[in-house]
mmCIF file of C-alpha atoms in Angstrom:
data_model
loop_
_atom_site.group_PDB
_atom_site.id
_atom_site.type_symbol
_atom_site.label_atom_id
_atom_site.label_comp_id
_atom_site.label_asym_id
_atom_site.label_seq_id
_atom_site.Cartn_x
_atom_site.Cartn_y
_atom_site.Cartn_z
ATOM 1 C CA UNK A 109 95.230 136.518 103.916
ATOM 2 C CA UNK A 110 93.153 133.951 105.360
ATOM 3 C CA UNK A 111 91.266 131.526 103.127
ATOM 4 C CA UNK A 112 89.191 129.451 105.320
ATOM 5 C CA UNK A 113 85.966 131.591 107.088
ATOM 6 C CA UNK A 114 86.435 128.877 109.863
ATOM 7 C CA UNK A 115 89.851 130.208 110.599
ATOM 8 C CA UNK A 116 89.002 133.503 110.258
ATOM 9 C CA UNK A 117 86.340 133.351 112.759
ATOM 10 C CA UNK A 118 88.791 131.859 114.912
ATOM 11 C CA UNK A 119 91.997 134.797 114.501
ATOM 12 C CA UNK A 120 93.302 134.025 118.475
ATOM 13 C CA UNK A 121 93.674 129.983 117.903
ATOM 14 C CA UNK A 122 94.498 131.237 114.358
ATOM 15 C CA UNK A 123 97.447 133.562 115.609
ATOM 16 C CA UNK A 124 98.663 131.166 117.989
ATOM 17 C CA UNK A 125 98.904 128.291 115.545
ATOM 18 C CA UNK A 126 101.067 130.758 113.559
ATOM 19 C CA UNK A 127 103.136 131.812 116.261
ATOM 20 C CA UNK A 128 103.834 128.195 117.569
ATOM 21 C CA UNK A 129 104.137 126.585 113.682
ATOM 22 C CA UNK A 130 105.186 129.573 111.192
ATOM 23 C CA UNK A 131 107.531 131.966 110.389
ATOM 24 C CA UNK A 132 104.626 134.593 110.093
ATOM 25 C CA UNK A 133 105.781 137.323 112.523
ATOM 26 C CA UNK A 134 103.202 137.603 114.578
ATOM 27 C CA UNK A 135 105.133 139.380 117.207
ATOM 28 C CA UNK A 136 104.350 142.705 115.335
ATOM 29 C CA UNK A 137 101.379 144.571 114.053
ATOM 30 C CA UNK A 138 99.579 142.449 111.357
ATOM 31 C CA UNK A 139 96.511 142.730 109.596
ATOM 32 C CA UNK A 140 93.990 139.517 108.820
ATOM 33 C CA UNK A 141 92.334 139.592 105.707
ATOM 34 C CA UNK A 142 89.491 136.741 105.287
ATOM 35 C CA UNK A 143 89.924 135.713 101.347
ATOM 36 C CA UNK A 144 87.385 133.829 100.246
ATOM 37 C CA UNK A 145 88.772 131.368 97.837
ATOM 38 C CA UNK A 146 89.333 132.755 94.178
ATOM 39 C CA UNK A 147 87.842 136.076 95.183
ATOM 40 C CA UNK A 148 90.598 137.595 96.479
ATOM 41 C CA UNK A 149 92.648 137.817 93.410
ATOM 42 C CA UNK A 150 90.072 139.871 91.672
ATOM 43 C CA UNK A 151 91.521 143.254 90.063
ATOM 44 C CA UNK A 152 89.054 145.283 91.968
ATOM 45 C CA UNK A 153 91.347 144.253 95.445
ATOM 46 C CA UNK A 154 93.881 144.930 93.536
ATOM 47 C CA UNK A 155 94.701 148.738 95.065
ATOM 48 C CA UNK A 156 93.340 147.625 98.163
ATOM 49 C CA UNK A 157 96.168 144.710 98.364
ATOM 50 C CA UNK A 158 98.881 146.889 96.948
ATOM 51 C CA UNK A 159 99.385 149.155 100.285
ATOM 52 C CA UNK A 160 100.761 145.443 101.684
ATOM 53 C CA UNK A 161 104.937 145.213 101.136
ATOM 54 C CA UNK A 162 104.324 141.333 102.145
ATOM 55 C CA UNK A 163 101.433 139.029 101.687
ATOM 56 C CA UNK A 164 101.018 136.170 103.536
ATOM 57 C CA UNK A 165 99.162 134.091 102.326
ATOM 58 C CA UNK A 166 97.059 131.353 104.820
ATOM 59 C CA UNK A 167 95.519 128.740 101.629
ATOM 60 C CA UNK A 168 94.820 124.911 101.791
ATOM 61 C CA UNK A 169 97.591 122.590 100.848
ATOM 62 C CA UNK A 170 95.370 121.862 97.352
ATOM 63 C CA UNK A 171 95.457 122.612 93.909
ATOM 64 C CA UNK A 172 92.359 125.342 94.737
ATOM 65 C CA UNK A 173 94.703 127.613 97.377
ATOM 66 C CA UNK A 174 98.057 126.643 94.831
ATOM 67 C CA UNK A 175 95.974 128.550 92.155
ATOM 68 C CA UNK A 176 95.153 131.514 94.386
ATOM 69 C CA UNK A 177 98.439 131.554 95.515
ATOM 70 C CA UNK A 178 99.606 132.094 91.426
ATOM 71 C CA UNK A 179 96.291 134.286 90.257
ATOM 72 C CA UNK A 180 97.424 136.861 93.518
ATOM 73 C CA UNK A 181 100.966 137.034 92.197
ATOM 74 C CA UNK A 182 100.010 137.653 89.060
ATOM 75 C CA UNK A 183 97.510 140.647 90.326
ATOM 76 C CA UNK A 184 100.443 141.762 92.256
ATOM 77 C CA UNK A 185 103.898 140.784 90.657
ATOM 78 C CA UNK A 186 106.401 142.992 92.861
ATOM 79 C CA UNK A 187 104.646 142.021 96.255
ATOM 80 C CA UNK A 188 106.575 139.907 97.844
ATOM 81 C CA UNK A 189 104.318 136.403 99.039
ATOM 82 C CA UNK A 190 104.747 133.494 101.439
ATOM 83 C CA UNK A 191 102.833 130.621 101.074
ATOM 84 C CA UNK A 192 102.293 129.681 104.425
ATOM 85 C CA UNK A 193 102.366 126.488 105.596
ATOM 86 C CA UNK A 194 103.409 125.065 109.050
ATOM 87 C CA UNK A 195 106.926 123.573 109.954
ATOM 88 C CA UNK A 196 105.583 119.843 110.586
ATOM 89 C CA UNK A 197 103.556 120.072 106.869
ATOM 90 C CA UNK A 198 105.568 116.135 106.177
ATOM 91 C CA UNK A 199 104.050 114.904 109.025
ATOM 92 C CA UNK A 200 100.561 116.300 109.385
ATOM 93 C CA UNK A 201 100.569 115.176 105.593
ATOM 94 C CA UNK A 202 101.616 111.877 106.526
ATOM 95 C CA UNK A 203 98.617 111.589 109.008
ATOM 96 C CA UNK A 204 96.313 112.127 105.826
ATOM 97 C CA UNK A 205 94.294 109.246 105.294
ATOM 98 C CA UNK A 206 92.906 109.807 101.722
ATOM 99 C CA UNK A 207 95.607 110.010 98.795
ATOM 100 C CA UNK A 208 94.981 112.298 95.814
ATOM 101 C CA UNK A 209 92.985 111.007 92.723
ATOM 102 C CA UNK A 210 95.203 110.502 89.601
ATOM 103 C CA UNK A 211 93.334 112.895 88.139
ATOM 104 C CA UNK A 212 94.395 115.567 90.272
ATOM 105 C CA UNK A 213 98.144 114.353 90.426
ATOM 106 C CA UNK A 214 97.667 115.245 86.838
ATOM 107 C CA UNK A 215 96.457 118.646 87.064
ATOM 108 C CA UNK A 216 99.315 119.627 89.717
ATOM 109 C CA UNK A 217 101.564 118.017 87.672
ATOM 110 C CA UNK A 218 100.546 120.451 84.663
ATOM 111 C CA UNK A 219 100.099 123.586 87.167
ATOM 112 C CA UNK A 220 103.815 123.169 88.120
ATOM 113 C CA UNK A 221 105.144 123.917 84.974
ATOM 114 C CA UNK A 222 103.624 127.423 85.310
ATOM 115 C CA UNK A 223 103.773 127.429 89.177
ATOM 116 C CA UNK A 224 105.784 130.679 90.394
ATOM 117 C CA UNK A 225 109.089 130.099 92.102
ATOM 118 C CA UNK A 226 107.503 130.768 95.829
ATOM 119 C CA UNK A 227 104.994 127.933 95.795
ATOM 120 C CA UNK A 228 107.254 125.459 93.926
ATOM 121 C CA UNK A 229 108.257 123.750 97.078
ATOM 122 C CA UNK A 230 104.632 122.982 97.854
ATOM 123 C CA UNK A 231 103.756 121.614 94.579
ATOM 124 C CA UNK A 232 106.900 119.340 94.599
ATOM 125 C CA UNK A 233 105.781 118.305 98.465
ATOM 126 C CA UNK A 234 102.165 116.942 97.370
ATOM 127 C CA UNK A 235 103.402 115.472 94.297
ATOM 128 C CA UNK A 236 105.445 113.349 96.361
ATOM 129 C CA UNK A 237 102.991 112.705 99.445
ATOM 130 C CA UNK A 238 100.226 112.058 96.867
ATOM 131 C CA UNK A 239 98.214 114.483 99.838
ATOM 132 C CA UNK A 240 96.671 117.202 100.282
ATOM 133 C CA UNK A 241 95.550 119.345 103.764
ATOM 134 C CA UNK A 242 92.684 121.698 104.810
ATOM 135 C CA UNK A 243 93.453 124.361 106.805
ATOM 136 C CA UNK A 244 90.846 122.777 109.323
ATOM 137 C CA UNK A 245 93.252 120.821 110.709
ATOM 138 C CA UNK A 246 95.650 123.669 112.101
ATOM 139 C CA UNK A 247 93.013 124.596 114.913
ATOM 140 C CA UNK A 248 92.872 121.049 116.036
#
């Protein structure tokens, strides 16, 4: 599932990026599915999202695509997810000139005490880089 319509309008440099910087297996038949923001999670895709054994699932490195990430596995709790993010996420966030507001470092801090166990890692990763990344920045 891809989040960002720029991405999605761009699946070849999208695939590639995943084939170069993700575990996504790309190397057999996959479907994309463009998933505008909170949308996606909406019970009416649930049936639709259901025929998939494993989601993965293309969000921004934010709080926004975090919360997507939870809403979907609560609209699908036996699918099995990824949070995909590529292998060099510590040093593209290290290139990331603006630092999160305390405000937000705040909200993430309360969203991972109900954060499921898959996106965990992520949450602990930009409460310690104080950063966050668009997807943007993987066709560049």
């Amino acid at each position: 599932i891809v989040e960002n319509r720029q991405l999605f309008l761009n699946l070849d440099k999208m695939q590639q990026f995943l084939m170069k910087y993700t575990h996504v297996p790309c190397d057999q038949p996959i479907d994309f599915i463009y998933g505008t923001g909170n949308e996606i999670p909406n019970s009416l895709h649930q049936k639709f999202l259901n025929q998939y054994e494993h989601l993965y699932l293309c969000f921004d490195l934010d709080l926004g695509g975090l919360k997507i990430a939870k809403n979907l596995s609560q609209l699908l709790p036996t699918t099995n997810m990824t949070f995909v993010q590529p292998y060099d996420i510590q040093q593209r966030l290290a290139q990331v000139v603006q630092s999160c507001s305390v405000e937000e470092l705040e909200k993430l801090a309360q969203f991972a005490l109900s954060a499921p166990a898959f996106i965990q890692p992520y949450v602990q990763l930009m409460c310690n880089t104080q950063r966050r990344l668009e997807q943007e920045s993987f066709l560049i």
